[in-house]
CSV table of C-alpha atoms in Angstrom, one decimal:
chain,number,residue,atom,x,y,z
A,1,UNK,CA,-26.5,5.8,-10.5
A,2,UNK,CA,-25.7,7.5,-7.0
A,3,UNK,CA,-28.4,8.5,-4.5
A,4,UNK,CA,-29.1,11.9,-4.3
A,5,UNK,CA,-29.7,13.2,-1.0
A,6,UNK,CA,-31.5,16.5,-0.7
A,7,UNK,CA,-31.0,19.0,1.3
A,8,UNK,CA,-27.5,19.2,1.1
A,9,UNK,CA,-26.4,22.3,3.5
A,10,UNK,CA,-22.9,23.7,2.3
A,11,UNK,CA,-21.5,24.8,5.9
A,12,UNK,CA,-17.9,26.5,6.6
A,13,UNK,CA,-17.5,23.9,9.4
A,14,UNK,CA,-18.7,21.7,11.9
A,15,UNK,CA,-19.0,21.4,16.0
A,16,UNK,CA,-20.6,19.6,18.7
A,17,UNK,CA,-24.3,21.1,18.4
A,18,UNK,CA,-24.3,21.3,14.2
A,19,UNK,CA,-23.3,17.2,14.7
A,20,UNK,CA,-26.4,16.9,16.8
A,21,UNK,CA,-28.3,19.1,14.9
A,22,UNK,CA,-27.8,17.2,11.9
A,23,UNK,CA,-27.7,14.0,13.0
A,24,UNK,CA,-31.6,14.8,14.4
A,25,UNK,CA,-32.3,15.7,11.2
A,26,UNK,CA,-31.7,12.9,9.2
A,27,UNK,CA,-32.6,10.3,12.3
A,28,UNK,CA,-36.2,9.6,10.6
A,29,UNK,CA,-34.2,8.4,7.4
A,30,UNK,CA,-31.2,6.6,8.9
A,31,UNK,CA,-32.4,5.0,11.7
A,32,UNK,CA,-34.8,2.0,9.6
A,33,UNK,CA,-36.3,0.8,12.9
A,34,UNK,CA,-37.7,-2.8,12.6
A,35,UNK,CA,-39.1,-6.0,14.4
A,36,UNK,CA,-37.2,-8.5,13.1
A,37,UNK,CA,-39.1,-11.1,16.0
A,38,UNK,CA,-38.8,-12.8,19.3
A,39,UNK,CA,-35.3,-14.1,20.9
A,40,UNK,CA,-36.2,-17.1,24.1
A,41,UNK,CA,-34.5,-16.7,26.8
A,42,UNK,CA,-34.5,-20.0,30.2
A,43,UNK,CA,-35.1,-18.6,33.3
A,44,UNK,CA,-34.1,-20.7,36.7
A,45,UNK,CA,-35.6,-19.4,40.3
A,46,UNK,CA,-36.6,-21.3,43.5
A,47,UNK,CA,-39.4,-22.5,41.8
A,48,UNK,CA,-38.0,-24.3,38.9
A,49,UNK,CA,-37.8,-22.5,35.3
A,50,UNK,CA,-39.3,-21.3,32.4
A,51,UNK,CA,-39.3,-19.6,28.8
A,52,UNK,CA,-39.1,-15.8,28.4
A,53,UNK,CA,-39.0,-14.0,25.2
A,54,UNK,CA,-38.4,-10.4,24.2
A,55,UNK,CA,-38.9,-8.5,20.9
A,56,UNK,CA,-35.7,-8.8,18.3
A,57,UNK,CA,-35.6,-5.6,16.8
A,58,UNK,CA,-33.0,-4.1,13.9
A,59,UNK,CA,-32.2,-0.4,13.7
A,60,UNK,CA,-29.3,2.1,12.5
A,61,UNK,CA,-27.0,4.4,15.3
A,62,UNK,CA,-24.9,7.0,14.5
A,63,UNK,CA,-21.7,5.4,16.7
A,64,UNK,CA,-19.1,7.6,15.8
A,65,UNK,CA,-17.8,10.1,13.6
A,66,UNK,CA,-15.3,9.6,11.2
A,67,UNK,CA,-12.9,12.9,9.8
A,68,UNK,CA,-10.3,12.5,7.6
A,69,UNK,CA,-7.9,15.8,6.5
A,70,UNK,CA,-4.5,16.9,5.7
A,71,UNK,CA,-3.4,18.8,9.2
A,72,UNK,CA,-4.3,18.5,12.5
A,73,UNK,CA,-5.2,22.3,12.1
A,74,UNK,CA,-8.2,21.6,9.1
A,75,UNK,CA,-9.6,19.2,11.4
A,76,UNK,CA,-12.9,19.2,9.8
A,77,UNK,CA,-14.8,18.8,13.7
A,78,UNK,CA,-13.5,22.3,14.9
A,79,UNK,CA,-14.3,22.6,18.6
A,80,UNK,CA,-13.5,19.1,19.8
A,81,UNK,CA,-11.1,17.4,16.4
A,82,UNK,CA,-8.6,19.5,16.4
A,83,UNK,CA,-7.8,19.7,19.6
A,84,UNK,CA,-7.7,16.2,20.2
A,85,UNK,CA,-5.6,15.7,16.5
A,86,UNK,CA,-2.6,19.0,17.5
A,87,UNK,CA,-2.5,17.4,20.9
A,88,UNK,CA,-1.8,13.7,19.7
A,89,UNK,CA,0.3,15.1,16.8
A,90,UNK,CA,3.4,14.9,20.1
A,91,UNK,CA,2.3,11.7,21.3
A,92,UNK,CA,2.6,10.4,17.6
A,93,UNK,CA,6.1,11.9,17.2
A,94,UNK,CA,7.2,10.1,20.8
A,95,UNK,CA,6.0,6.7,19.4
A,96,UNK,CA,7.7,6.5,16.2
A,97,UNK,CA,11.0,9.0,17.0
A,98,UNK,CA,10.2,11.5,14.8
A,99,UNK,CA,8.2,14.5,14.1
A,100,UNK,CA,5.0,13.8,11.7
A,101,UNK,CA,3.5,15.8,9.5
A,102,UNK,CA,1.0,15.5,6.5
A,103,UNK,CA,3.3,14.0,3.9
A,104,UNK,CA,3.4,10.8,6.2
A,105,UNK,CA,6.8,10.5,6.9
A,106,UNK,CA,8.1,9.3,3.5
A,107,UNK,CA,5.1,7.9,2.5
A,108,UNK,CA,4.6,9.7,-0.5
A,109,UNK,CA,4.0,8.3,-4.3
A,110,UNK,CA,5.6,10.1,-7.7
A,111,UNK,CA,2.0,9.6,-8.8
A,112,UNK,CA,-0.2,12.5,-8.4
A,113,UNK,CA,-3.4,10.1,-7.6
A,114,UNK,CA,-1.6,9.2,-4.5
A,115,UNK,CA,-1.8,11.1,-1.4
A,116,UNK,CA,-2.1,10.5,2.4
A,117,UNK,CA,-4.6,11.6,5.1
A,118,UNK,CA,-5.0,12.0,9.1
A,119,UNK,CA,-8.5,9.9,10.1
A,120,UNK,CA,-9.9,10.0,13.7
A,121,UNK,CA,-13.5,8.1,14.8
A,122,UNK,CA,-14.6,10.1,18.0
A,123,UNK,CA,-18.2,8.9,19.6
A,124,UNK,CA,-21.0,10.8,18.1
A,125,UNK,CA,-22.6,12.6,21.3
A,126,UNK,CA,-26.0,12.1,19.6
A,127,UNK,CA,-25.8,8.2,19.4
A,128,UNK,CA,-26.3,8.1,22.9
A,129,UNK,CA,-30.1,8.4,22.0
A,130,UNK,CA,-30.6,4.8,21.9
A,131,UNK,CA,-29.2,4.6,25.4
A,132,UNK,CA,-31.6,7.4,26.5
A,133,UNK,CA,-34.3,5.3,25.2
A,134,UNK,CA,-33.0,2.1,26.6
A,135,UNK,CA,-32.9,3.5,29.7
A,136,UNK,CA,-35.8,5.6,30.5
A,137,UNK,CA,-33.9,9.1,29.4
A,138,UNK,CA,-31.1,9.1,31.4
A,139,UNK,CA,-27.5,9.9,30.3
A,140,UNK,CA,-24.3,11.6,32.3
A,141,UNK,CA,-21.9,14.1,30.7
A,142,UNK,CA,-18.7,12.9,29.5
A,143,UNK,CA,-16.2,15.0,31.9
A,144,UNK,CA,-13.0,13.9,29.5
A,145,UNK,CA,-12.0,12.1,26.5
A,146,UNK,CA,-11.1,8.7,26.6
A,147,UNK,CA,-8.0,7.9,24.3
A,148,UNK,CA,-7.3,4.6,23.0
A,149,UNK,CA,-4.9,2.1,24.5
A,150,UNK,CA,-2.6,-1.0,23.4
A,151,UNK,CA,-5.0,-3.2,24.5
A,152,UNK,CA,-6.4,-4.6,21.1
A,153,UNK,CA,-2.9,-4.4,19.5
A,154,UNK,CA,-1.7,-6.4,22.4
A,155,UNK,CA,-3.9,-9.2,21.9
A,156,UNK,CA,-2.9,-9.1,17.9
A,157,UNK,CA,-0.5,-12.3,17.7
A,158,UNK,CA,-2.1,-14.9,19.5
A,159,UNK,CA,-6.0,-13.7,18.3
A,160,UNK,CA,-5.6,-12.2,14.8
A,161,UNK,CA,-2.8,-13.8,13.2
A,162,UNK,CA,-4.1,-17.2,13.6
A,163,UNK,CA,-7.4,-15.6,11.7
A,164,UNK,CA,-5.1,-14.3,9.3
A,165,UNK,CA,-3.6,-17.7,8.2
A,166,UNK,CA,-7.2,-19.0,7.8
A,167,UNK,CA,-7.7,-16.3,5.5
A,168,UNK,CA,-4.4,-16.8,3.0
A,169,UNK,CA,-5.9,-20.6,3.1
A,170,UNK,CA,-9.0,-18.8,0.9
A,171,UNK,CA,-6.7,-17.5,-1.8
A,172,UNK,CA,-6.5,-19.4,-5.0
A,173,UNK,CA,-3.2,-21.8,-5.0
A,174,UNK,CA,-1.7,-20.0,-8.2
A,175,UNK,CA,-2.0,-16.7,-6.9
A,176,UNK,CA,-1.2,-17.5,-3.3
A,177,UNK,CA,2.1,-19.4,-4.5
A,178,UNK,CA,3.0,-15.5,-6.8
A,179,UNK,CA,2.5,-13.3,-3.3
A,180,UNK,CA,2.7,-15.8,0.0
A,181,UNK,CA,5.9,-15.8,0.3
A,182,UNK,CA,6.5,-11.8,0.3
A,183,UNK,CA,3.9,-11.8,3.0
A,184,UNK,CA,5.3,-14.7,5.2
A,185,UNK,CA,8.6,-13.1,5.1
A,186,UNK,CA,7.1,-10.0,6.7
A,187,UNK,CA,5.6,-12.1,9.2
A,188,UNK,CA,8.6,-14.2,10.5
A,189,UNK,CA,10.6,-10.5,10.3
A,190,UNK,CA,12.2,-10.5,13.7
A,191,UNK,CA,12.0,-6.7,13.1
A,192,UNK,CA,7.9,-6.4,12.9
A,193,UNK,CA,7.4,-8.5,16.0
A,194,UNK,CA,10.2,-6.3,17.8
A,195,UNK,CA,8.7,-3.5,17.0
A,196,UNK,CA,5.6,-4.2,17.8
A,197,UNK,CA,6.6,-4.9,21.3
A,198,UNK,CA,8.4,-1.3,21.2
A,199,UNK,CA,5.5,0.1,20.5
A,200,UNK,CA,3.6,-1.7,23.3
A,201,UNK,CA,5.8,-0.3,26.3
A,202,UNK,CA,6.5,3.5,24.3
A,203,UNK,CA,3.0,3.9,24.4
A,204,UNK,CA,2.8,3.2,28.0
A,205,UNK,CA,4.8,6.4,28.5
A,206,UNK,CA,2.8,8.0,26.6
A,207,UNK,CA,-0.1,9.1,28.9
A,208,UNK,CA,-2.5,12.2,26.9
A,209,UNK,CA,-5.0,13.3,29.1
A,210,UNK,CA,-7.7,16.1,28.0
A,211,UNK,CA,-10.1,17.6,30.0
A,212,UNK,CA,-12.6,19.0,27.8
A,213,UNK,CA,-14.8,21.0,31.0
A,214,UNK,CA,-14.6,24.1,28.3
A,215,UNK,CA,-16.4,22.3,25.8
A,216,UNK,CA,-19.1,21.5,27.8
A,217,UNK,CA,-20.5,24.4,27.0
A,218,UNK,CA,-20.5,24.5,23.5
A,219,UNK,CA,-22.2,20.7,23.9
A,220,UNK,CA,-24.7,22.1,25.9
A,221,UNK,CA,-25.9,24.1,23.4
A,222,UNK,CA,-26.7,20.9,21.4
A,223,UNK,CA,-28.5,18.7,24.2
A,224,UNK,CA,-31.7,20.3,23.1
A,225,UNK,CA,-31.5,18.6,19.7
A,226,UNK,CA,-30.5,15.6,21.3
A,227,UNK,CA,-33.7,16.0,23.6
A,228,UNK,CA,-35.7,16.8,20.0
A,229,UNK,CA,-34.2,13.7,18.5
A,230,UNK,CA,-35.3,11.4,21.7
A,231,UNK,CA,-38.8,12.6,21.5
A,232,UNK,CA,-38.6,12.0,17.7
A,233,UNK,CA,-38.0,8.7,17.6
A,234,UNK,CA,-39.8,7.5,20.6
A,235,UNK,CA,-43.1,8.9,19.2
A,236,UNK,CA,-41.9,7.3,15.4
A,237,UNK,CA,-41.5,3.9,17.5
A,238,UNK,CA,-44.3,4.0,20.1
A,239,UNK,CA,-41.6,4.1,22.9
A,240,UNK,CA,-40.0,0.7,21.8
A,241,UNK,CA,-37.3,-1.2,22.4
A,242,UNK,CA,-33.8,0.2,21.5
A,243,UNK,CA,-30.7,-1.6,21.1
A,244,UNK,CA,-27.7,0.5,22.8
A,245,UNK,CA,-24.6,2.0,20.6
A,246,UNK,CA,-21.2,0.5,21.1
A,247,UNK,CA,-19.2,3.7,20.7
A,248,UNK,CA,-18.5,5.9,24.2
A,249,UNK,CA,-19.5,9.2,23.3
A,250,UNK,CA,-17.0,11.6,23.1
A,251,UNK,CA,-14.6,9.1,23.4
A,252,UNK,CA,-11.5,8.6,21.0
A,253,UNK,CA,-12.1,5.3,19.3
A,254,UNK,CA,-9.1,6.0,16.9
A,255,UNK,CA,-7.2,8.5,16.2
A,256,UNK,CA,-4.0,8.3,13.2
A,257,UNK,CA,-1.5,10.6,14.8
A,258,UNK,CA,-1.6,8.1,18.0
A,259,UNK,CA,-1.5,5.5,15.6
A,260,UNK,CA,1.2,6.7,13.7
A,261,UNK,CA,3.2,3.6,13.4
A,262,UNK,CA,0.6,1.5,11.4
A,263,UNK,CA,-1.2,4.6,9.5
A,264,UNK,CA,1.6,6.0,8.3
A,265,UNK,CA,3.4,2.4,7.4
A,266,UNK,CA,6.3,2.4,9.3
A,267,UNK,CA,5.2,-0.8,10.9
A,268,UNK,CA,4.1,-2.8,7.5
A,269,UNK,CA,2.0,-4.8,9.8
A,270,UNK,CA,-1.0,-4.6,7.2
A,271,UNK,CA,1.3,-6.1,4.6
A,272,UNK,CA,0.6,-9.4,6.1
A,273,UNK,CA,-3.6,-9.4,5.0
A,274,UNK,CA,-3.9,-11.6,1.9
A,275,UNK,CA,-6.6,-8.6,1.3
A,276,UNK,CA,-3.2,-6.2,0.8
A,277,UNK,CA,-2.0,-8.0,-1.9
A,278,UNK,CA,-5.1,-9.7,-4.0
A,279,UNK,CA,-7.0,-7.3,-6.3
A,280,UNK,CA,-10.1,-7.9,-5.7
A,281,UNK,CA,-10.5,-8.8,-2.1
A,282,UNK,CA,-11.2,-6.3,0.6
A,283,UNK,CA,-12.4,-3.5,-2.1
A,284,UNK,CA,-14.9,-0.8,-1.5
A,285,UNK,CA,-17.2,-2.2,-3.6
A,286,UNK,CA,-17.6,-5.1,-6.5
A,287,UNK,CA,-16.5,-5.8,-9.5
A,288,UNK,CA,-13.4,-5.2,-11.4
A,289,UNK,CA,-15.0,-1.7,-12.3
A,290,UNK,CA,-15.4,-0.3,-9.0
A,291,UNK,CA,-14.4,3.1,-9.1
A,292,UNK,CA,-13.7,3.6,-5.0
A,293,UNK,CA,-10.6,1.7,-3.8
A,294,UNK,CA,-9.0,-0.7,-1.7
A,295,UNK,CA,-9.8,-1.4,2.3
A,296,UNK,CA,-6.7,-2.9,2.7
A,297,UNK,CA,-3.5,-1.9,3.6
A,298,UNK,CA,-5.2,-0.1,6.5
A,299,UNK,CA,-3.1,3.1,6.1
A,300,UNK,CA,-3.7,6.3,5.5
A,301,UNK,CA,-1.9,5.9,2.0
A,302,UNK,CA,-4.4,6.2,-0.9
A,303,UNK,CA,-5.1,6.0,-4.7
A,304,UNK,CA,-7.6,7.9,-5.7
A,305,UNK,CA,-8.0,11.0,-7.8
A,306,UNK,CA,-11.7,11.8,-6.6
A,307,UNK,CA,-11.3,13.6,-3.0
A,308,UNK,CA,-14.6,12.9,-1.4
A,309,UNK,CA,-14.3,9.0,-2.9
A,310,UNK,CA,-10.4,9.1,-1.4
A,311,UNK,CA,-12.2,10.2,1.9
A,312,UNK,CA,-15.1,7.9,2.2
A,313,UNK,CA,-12.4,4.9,1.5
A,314,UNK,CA,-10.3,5.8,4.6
A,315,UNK,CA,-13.1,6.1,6.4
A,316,UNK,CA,-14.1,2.4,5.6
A,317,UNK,CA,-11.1,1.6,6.7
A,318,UNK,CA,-11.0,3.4,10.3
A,319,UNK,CA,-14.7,1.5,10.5
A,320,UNK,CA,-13.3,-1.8,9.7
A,321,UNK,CA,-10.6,-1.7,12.4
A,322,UNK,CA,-12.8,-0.1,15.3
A,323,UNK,CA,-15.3,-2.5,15.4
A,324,UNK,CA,-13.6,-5.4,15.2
A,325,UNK,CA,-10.9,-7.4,17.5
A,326,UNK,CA,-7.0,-7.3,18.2
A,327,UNK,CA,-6.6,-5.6,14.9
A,328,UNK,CA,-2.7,-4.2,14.4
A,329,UNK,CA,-3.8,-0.5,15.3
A,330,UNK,CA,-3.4,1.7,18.6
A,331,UNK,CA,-7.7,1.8,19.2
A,332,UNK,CA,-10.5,1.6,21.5
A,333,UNK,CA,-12.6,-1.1,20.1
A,334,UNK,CA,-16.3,-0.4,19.2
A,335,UNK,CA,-18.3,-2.7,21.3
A,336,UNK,CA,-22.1,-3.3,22.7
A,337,UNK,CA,-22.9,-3.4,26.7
A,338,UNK,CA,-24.2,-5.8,28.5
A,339,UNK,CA,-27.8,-6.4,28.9
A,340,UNK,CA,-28.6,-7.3,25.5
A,341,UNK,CA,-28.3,-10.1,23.0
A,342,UNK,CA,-26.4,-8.7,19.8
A,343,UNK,CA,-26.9,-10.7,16.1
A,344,UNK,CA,-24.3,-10.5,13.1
A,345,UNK,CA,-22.7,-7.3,14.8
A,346,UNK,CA,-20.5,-4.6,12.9
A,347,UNK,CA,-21.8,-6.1,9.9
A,348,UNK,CA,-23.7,-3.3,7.8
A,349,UNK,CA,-23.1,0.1,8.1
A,350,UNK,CA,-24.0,3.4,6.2
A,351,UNK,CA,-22.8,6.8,5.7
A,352,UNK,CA,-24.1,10.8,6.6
A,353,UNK,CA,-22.1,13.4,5.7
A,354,UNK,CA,-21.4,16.1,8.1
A,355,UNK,CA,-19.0,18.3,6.6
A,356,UNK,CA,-18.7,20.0,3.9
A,357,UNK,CA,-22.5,19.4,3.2
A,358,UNK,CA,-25.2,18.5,5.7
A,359,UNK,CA,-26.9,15.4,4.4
A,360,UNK,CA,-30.2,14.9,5.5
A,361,UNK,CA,-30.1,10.9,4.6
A,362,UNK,CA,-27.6,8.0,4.6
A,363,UNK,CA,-26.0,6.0,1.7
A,364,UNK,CA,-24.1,3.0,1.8
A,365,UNK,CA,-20.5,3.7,0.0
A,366,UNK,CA,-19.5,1.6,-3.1
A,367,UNK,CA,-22.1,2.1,-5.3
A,368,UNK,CA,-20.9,1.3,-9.2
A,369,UNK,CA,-21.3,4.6,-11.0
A,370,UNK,CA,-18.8,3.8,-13.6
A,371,UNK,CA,-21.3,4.3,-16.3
A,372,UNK,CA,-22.3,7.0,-15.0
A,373,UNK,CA,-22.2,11.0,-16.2
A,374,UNK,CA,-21.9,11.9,-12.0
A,375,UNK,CA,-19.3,10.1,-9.7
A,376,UNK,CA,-20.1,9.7,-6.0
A,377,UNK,CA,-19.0,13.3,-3.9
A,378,UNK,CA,-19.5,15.4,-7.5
A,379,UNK,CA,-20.6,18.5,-5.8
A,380,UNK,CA,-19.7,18.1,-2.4
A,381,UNK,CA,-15.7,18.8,-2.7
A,382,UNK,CA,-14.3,20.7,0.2
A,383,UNK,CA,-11.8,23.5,-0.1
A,384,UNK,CA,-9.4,22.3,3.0
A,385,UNK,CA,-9.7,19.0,1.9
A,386,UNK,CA,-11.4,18.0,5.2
A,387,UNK,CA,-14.6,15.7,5.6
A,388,UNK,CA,-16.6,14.2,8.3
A,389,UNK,CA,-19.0,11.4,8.1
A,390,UNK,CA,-21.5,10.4,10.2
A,391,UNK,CA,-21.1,6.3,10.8
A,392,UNK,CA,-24.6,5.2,11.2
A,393,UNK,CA,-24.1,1.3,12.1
A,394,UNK,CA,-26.7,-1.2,12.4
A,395,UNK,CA,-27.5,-3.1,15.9
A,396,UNK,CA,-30.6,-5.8,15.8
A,397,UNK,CA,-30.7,-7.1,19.5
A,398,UNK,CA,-33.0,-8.4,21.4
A,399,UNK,CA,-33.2,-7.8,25.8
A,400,UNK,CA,-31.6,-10.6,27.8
A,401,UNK,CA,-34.1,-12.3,29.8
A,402,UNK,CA,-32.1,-15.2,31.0
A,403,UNK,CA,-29.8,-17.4,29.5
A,404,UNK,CA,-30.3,-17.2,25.4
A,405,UNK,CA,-31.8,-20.5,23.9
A,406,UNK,CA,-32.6,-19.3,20.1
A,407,UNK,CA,-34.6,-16.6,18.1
A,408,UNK,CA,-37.5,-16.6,15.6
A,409,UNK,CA,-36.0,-15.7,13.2
């Protein structure tokens, strides 16, 4: 059976102080704050040196949000998404050599399950609450948005591929022998490495810059629930320990139209992910009667006749490319500061939705509700075809005290 979460607010659309709003609101349930124990740290002065510890604690922060939608112009995040999605919508066009719109550029299937989707992550202004709380209170207004650069993708063939072929050495001889050979042949293309080096210097040219000094206001008129959310969790807590977010806020972690050549599948870079062509590895959920979908290829190509299941899929799939490294995408990786020893990051995460409902909890997608009279979403289908989830991702860290030694446990 699928959770229920109650309230669920049906709202005509979402900005910058309904995300914080929200995202206060359902902090209490999302957040699962816990003392998981005590890291050691050695410590070297004049003196000689010794064994610090600090507290390992666990705990959930909403990093970023995730929309996904069929134009630029239903961007579900009205004062700050669709600016940012119409804008790139150009640089998109200048990186593959021709204009984009929803129907991906060819990508579409004679079946009527099959239909393609814009995604964009942006970082979730209230997630900077842990680094409020990590550091006494004190955060700075974003003046602009950061977009993503080819730094990750340019660090794809000497750091991912080589984790790639570790992977196909997992896949069962007799079904590796029926599919390698399709997916090696993509690989020593001359074609995909050229054009990933095209893409590499076009995007160069490429130079979006947004000042967002008119939004300001509008987030302004959410810092008080931000302030209510601080004050909520450091009395939940007793003031404790908080492990910082990875995502910048306000910041463009990904965004499809700028990575139009891999979204959209013109560069069938994905193709080469064992995950792309095995059924049952990489799917959003287990067993061979999931009802959800496939995480890889990593495009914004899908199979699914529920909407809200079809959305929560791609957004699993934007999550598993911005937190990890030199994935084939244009991205700003999700990634922790210094100051603080991370465990088994970018591991768990769970969901809020934002739009078209207002959850008031989290759920984790890929729940089996095969036998089930409901299906995951039933309810919650938006008219426009727009969603936006709240990606609550789970840190456990402990405060560097010197050079890390172990952890109990």
């Amino acid at each position: 059976m699928c959770t229920v979460l109650t309230p669920a607010t049906t709202i005509a659309g979402t900005t910058t102080p309904a995300i914080i709003a929200n995202t206060a609101k359902a902090a209490l349930s999302c957040v699962s704050y816990s003392v998981e124990g005590v890291c050691f740290f050695l410590s070297c002065g004049w003196t000689g040196c010794w064994i610090r510890t600090s507290i390992k604690i666990s705990h959930y922060v909403p990093d970023v949000v995730v929309s996904t939608y069929n134009e630029p112009l239903r961007h579900p995040w009205t004062d700050i998404g669709t600016v940012v999605a119409t804008t790139l919508t150009t640089a998109g066009s200048a990186l593959t050599g021709r204009l984009l719109d929803s129907s991906a550029g060819g990508l579409d299937s004679n079946s009527a399950m099959a239909n393609f989707k814009g995604a964009d992550a942006i970082g979730n202004p209230a997630g900077m609450f842990a680094s409020m709380l990590a550091s006494g209170g004190m955060f700075t207004m974003p003046k602009s948005i950061a977009f993503p650069t080819v730094s990750e993708l340019a660090k794809f063939p000497s750091k991912e591929l080589p984790n790639i072929g570790r992977q196909w050495t997992q896949v069962p001889a007799s079904i590796a022998e029926t599919v390698a050979s399709d997916a090696k042949g993509l690989l020593s293309s001359e074609s995909l490495l050229a054009s990933l080096g095209t893409i590499l210097k076009t995007i160069e040219g490429v130079k979006q810059v947004m000042e967002i000094a008119e939004t300001v206001q509008q987030i302004q008129a959410g810092i008080a629930g931000l302030q209510q959310l601080s004050e909520i969790l450091s009395g939940s807590t007793g003031g404790a320990l908080f492990c910082p977010g990875g995502a910048s806020y306000f910041n463009l972690h990904f965004q499809s139209e700028l990575d139009a050549p891999f979204w959209r599948g013109i560069v069938p870079v994905e193709m080469i992910y064992p995950q792309a062509w095995v059924p049952g590895l990489g799917e959003i959920g287990s067993g061979y009667t999931q009802t959800w979908g496939n995480l890889y290829p990593r495009t914004g190509e899908i199979i699914q006749s529920h909407p809200v299941k079809a959305s929560a899929v791609l957004a699993e799939r934007v999550a598993s490319i911005i937190y990890k490294e030199a994935q084939p995408h244009i991205y700003s990786r999700v990634q922790p500061s210094g100051g603080y020893r991370y465990f088994n990051y970018g591991e768990k995460r769970k969901w809020q939705m934002l739009y078209p409902q207002a959850w008031s909890g989290c759920q984790q997608f890929g729940q089996n509700d095969s036998l089930s009279l409901t299906s995951f979403g039933d309810g919650a289908t938006s008219s426009d075809d727009g969603y936006a989830w709240n990606l609550w991702q789970k840190y456990t860290c402990c405060r560097r005290r010197g050079v890390y030694l172990y952890s109990v446990p």
